[in-house]
PDB file of C-alpha atoms in Angstrom:
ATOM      1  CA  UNK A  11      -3.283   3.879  25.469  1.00  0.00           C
ATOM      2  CA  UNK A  12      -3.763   0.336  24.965  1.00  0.00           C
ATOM      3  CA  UNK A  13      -5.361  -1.445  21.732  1.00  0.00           C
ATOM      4  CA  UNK A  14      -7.820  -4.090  21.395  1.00  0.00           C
ATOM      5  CA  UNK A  15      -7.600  -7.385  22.791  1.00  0.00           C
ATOM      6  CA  UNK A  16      -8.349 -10.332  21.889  1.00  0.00           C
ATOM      7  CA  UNK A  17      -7.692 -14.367  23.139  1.00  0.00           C
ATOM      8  CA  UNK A  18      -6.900 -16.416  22.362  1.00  0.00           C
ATOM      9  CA  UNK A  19      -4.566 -15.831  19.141  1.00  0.00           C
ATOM     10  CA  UNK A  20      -4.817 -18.885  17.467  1.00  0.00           C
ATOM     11  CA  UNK A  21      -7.280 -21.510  17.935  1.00  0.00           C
ATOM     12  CA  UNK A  22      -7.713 -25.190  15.978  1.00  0.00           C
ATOM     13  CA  UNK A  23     -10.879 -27.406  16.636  1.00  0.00           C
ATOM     14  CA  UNK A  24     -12.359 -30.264  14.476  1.00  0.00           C
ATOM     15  CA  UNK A  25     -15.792 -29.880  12.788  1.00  0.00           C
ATOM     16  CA  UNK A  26     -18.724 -29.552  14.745  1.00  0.00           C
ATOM     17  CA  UNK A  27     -17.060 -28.879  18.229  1.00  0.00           C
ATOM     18  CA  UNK A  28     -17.591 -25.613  19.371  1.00  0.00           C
ATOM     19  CA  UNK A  29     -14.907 -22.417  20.179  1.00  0.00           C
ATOM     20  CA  UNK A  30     -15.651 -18.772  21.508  1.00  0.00           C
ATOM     21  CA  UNK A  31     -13.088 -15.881  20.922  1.00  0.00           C
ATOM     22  CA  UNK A  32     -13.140 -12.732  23.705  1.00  0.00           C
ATOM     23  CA  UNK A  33     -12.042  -9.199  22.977  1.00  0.00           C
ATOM     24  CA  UNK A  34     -11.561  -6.764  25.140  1.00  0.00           C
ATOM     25  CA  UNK A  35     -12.277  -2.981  23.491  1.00  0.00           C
ATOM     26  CA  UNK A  36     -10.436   0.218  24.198  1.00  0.00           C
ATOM     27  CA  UNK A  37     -11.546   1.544  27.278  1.00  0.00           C
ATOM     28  CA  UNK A  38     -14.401   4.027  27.099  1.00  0.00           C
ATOM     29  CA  UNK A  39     -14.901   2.704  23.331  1.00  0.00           C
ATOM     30  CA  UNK A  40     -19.205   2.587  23.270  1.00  0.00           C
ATOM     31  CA  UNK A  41     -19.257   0.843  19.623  1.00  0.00           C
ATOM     32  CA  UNK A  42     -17.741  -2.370  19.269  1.00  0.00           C
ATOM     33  CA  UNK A  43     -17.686  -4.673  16.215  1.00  0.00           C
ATOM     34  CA  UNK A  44     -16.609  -8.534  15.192  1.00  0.00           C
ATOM     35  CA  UNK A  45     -15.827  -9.160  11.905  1.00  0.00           C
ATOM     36  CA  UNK A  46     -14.600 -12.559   9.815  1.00  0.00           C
ATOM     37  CA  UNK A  47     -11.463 -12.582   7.448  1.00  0.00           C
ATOM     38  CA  UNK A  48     -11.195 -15.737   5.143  1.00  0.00           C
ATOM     39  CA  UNK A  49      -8.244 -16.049   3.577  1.00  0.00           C
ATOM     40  CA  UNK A  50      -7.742 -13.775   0.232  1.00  0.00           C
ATOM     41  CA  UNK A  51     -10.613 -11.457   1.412  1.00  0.00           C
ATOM     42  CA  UNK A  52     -11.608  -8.086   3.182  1.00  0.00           C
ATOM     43  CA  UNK A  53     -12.936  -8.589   6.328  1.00  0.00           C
ATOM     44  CA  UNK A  54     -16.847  -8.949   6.689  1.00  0.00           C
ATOM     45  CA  UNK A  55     -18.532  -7.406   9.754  1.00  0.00           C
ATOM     46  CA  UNK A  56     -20.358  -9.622  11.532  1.00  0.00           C
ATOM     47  CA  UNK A  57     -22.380  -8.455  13.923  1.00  0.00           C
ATOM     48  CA  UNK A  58     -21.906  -4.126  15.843  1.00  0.00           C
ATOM     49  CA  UNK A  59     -22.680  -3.258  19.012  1.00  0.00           C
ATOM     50  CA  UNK A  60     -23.947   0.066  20.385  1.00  0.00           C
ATOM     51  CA  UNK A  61     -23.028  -0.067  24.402  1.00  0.00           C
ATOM     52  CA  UNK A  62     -24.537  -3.531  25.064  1.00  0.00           C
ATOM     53  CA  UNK A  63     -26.958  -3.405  22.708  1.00  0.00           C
ATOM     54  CA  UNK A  64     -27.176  -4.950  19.266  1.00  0.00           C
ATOM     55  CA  UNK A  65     -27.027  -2.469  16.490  1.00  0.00           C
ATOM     56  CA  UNK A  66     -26.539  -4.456  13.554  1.00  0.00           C
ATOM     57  CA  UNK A  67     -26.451  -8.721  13.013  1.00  0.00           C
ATOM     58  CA  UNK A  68     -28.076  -8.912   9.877  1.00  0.00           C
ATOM     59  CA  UNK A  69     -24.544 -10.767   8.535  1.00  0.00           C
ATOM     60  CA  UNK A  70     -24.314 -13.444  11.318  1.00  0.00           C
ATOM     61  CA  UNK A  71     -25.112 -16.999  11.082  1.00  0.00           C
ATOM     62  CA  UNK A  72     -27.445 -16.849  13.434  1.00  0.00           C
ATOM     63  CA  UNK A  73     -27.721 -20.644  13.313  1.00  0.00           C
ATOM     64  CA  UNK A  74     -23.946 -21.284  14.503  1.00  0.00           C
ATOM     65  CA  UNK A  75     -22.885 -18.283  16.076  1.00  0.00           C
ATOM     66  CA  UNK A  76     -23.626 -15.977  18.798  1.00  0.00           C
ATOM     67  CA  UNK A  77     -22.224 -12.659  20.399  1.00  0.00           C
ATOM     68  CA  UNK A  78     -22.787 -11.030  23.266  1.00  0.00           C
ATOM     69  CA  UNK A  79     -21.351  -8.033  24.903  1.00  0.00           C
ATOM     70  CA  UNK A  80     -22.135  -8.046  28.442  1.00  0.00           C
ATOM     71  CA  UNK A  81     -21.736  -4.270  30.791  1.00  0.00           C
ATOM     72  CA  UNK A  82     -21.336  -3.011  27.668  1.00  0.00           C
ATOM     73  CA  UNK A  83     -17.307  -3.453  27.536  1.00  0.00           C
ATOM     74  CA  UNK A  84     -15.897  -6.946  26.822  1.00  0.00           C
ATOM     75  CA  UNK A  85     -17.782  -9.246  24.341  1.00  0.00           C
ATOM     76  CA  UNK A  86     -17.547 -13.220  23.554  1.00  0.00           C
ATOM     77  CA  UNK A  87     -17.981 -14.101  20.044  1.00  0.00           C
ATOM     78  CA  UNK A  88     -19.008 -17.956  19.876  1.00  0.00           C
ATOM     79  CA  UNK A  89     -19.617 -21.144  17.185  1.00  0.00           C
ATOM     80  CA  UNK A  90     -21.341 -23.614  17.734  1.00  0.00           C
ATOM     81  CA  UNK A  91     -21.381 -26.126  15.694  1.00  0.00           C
ATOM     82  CA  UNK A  92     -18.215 -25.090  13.896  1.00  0.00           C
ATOM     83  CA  UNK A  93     -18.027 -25.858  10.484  1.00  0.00           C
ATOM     84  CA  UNK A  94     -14.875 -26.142   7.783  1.00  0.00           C
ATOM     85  CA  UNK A  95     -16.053 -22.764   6.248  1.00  0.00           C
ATOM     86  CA  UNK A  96     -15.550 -20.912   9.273  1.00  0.00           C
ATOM     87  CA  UNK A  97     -11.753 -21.293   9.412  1.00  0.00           C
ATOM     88  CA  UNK A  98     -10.960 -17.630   9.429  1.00  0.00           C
ATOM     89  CA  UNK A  99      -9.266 -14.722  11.240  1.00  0.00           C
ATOM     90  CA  UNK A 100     -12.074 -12.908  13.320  1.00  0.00           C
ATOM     91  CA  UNK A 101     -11.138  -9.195  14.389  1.00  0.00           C
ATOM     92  CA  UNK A 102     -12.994  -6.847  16.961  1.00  0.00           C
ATOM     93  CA  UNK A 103     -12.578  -3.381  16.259  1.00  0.00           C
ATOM     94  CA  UNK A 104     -14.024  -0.649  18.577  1.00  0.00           C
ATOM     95  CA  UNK A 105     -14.592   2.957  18.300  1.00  0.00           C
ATOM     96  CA  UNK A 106     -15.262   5.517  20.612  1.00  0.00           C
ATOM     97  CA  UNK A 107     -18.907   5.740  18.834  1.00  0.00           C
ATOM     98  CA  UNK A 108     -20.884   4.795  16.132  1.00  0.00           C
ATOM     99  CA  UNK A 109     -19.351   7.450  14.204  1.00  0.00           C
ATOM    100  CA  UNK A 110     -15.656   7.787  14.891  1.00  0.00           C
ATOM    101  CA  UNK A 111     -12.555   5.666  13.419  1.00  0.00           C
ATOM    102  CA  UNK A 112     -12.534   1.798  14.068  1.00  0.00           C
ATOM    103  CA  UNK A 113      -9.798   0.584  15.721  1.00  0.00           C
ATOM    104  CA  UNK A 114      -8.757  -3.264  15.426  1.00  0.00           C
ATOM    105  CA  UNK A 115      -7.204  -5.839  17.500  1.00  0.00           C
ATOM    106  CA  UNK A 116      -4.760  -8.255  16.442  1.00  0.00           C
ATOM    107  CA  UNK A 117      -7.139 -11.117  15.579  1.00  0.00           C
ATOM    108  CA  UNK A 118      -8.104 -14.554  16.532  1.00  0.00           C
ATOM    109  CA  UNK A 119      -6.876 -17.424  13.784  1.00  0.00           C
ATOM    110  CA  UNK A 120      -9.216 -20.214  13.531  1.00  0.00           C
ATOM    111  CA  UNK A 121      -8.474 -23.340  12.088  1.00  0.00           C
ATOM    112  CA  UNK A 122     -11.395 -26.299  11.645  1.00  0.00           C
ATOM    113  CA  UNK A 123     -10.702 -29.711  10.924  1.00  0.00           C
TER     114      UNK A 123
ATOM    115  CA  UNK B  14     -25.274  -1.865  -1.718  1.00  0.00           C
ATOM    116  CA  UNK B  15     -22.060  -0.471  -1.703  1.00  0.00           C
ATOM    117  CA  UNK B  16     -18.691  -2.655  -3.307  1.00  0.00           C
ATOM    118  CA  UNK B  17     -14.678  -2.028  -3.176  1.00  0.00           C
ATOM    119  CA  UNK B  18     -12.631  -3.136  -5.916  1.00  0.00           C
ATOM    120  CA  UNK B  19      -9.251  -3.351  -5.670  1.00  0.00           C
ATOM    121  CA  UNK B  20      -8.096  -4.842  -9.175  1.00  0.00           C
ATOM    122  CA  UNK B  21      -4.425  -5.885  -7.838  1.00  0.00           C
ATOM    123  CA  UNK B  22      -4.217  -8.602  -5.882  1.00  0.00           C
ATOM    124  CA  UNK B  23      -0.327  -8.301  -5.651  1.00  0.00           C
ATOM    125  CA  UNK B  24       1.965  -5.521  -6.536  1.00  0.00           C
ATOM    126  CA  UNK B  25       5.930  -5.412  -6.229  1.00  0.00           C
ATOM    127  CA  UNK B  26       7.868  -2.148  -5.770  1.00  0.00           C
ATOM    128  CA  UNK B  27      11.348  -1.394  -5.281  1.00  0.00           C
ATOM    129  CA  UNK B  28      12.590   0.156  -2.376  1.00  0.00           C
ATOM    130  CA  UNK B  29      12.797   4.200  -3.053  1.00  0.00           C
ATOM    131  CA  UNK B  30      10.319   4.246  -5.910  1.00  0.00           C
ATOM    132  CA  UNK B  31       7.111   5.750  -5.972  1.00  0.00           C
ATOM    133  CA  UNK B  32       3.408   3.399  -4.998  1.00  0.00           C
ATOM    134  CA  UNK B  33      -0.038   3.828  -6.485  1.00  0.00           C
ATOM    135  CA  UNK B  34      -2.722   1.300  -5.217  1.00  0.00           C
ATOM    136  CA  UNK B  35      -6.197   1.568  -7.061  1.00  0.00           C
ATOM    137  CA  UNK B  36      -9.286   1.501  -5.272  1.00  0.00           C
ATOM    138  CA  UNK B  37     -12.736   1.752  -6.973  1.00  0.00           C
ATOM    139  CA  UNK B  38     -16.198   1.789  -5.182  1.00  0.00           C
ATOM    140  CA  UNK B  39     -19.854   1.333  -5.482  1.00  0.00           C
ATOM    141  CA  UNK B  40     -21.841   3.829  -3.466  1.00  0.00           C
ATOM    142  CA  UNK B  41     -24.868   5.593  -4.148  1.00  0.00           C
ATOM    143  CA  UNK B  42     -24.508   8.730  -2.188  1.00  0.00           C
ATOM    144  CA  UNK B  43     -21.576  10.457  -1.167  1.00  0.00           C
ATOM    145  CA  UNK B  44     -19.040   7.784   0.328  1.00  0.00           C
ATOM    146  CA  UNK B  45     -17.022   7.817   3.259  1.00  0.00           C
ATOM    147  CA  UNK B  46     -13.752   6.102   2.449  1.00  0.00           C
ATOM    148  CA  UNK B  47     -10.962   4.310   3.754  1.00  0.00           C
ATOM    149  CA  UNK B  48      -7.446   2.701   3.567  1.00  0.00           C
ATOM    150  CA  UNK B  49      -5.938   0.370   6.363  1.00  0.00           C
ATOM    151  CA  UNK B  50      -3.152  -1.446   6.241  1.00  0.00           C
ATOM    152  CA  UNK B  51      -2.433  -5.094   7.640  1.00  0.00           C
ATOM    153  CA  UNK B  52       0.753  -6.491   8.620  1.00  0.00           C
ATOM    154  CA  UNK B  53       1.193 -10.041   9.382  1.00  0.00           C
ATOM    155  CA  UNK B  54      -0.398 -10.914  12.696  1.00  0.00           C
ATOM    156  CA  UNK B  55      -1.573  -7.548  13.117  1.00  0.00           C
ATOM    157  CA  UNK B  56      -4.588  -5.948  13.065  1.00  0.00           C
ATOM    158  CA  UNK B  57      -6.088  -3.221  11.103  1.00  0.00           C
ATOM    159  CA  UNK B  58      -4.580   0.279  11.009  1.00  0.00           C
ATOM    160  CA  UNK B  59      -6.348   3.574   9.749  1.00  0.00           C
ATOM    161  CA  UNK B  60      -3.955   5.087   7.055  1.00  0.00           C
ATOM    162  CA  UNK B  61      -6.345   7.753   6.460  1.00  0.00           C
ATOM    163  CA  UNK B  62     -10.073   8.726   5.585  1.00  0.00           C
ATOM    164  CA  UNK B  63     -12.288  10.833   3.280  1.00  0.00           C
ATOM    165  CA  UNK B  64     -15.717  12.166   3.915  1.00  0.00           C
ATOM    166  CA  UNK B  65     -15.402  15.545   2.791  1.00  0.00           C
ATOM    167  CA  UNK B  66     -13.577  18.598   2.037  1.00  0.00           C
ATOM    168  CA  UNK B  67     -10.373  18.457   0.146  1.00  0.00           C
ATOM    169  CA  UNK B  68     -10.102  15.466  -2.241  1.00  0.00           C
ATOM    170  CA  UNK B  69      -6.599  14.976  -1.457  1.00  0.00           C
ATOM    171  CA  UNK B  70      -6.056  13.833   1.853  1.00  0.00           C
ATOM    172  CA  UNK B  71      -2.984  12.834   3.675  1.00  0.00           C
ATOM    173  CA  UNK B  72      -2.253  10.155   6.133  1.00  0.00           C
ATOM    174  CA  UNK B  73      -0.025   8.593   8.338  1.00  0.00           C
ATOM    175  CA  UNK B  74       3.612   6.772   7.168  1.00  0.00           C
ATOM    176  CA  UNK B  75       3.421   9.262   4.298  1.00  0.00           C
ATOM    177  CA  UNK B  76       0.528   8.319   2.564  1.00  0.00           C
ATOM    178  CA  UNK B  77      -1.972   9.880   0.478  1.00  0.00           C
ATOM    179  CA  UNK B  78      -5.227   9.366  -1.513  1.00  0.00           C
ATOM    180  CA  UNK B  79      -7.138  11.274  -3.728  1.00  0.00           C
ATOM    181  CA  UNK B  80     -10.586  11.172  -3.869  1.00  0.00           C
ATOM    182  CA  UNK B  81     -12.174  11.240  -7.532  1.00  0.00           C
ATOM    183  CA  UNK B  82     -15.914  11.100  -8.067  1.00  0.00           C
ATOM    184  CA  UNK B  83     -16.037  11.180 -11.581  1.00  0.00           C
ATOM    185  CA  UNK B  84     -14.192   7.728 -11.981  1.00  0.00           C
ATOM    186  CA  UNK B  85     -15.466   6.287  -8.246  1.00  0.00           C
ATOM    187  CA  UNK B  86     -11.763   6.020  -7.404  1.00  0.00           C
ATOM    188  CA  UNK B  87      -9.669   6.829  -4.096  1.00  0.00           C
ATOM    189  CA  UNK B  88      -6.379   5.209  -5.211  1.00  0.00           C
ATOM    190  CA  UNK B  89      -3.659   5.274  -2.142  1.00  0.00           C
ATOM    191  CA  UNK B  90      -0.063   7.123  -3.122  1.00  0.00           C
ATOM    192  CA  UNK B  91       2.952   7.132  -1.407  1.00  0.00           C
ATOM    193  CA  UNK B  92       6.357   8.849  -3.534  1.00  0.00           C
ATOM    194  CA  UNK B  93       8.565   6.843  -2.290  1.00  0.00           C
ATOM    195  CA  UNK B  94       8.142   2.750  -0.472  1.00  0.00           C
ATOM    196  CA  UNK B  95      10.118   1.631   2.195  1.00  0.00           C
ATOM    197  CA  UNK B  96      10.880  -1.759   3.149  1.00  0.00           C
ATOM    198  CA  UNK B  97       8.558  -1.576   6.424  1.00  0.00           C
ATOM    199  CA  UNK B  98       5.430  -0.618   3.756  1.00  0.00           C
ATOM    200  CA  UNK B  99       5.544  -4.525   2.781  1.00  0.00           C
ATOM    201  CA  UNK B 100       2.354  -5.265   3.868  1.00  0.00           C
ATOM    202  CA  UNK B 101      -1.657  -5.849   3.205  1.00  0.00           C
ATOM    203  CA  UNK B 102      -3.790  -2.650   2.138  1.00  0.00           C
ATOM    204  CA  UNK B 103      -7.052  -2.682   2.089  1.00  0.00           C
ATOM    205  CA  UNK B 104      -9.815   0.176   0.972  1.00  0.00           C
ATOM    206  CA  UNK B 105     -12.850   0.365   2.890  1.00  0.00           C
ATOM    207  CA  UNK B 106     -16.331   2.243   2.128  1.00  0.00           C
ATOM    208  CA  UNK B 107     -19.069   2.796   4.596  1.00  0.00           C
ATOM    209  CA  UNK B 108     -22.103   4.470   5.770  1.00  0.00           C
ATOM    210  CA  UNK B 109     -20.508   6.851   7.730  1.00  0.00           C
ATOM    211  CA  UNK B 110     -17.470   5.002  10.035  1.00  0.00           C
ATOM    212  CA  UNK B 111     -19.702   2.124  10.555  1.00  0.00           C
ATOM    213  CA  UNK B 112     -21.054  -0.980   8.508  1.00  0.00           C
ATOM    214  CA  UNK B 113     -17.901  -0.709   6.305  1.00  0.00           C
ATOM    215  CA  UNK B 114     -16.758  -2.559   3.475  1.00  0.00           C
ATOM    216  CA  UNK B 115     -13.694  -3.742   2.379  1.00  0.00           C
ATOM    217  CA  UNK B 116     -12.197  -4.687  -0.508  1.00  0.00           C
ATOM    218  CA  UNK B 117     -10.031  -8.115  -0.760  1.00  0.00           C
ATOM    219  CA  UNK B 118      -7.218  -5.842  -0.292  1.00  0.00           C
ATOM    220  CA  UNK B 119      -3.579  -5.866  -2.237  1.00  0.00           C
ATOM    221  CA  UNK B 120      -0.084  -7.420  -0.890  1.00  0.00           C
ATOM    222  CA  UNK B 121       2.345  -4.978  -1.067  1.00  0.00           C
ATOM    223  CA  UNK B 122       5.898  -6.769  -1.852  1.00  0.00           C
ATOM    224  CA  UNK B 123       9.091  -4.441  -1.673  1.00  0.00           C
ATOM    225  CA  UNK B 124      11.924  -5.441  -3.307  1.00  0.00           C
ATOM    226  CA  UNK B 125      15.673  -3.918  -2.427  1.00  0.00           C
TER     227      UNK B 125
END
């Protein structure tokens, strides 16, 4: 069975341009999930979705970035403005619902300027 | 809201000898727990879980935690590291399997 995908790996952009990160969930996975990893800390979920619906953003800067998770299988997680702060490894994780075990891809690095 | 703690930022074992890994949480109700491990330029991987039943539960790679309510704890165990356990761990808690959290995790070194 294949994992999670994501592109690309590793990304580096100066301040204030703007980036966007894909990941591609197991297949048949309804629940999908993006979360940020700075350095020297647990991963922070970012933003869940149910399907292609929004289940839970209440910890993304709404101001910068957006998600979206279009037919309900891949989803695009974008910044825009990016700022030095959000150098980070973002992870989707996915789950076959809302209440089975997570599974995560390998990660996107990102690297601002 | 719930917390992790994990108070060891860095721990070195030797190859053959026996691994604890403390975990303490914040939770008001009963918790459901995790451990996942990281491995450079990897992902996330489920170890194991707790959200009832037995306190002691057993995972993959030979792992083990025991859940302890009294002292909030679900330290990880494994009798004896090998050199492919070198690695990140990190405890989770959550509402159910969703809107986890995660502690800032602890580097597992492994010496020979």
């Amino acid at each position: 069975e294949a994992g999670v995908a994501q592109s690309p790996r590793y990304k580096i952009i100066e301040k204030r341009q703007s980036v966007a990160f894909w990941c591609n969930p197991i297949s048949g996975h309804a629940t999908l999930y993006w979360y940020q990893q700075i350095l020297g800390q647990g991963p922070k979920l970012l933003i869940q979705f149910q399907n292609n619906g929004v289940v839970d953003d209440s910890q993304l800067p709404k101001d910068r970035f957006s998600a979206e998770r279009l037919k309900g299988v891949d989803s695009t997680l974008k910044i825009q403005p990016a700022k030095l702060e959000d150098s980070a490894v973002y992870l989707c994780a996915s789950s076959l619902d809302a209440q089975e075990t997570q599974y995560f891809g390998p990660g996107t690095r990102l690297l601002v300027l | 809201a719930q917390s992790v703690t994990q108070p060891d930022i860095h721990i070195t074992v030797s190859e053959g000898a026996s691994l604890e890994l403390r975990c303490n949480y914040s939770y008001g109700a009963t918790p459901y727990l995790f451990w996942y491990v990281q491995s450079p330029g990897q992902g996330l991987q489920l170890l194991l879980k707790y959200f009832s039943g037995d306190t002691l539960v057993q995972g993959i790679k030979g792992f083990e935690a025991e859940f302890k309510r009294s002292q909030s704890s679900f330290n990880l165990r494994k009798p004896s590291v090998h050199w492919s356990d070198a690695a990140e761990y990190f405890c989770a808690v959550g509402t159910g399997f969703q809107k986890l959290v995660f502690g800032t995790g602890t580097r597992l070194l492994v010496s020979p």
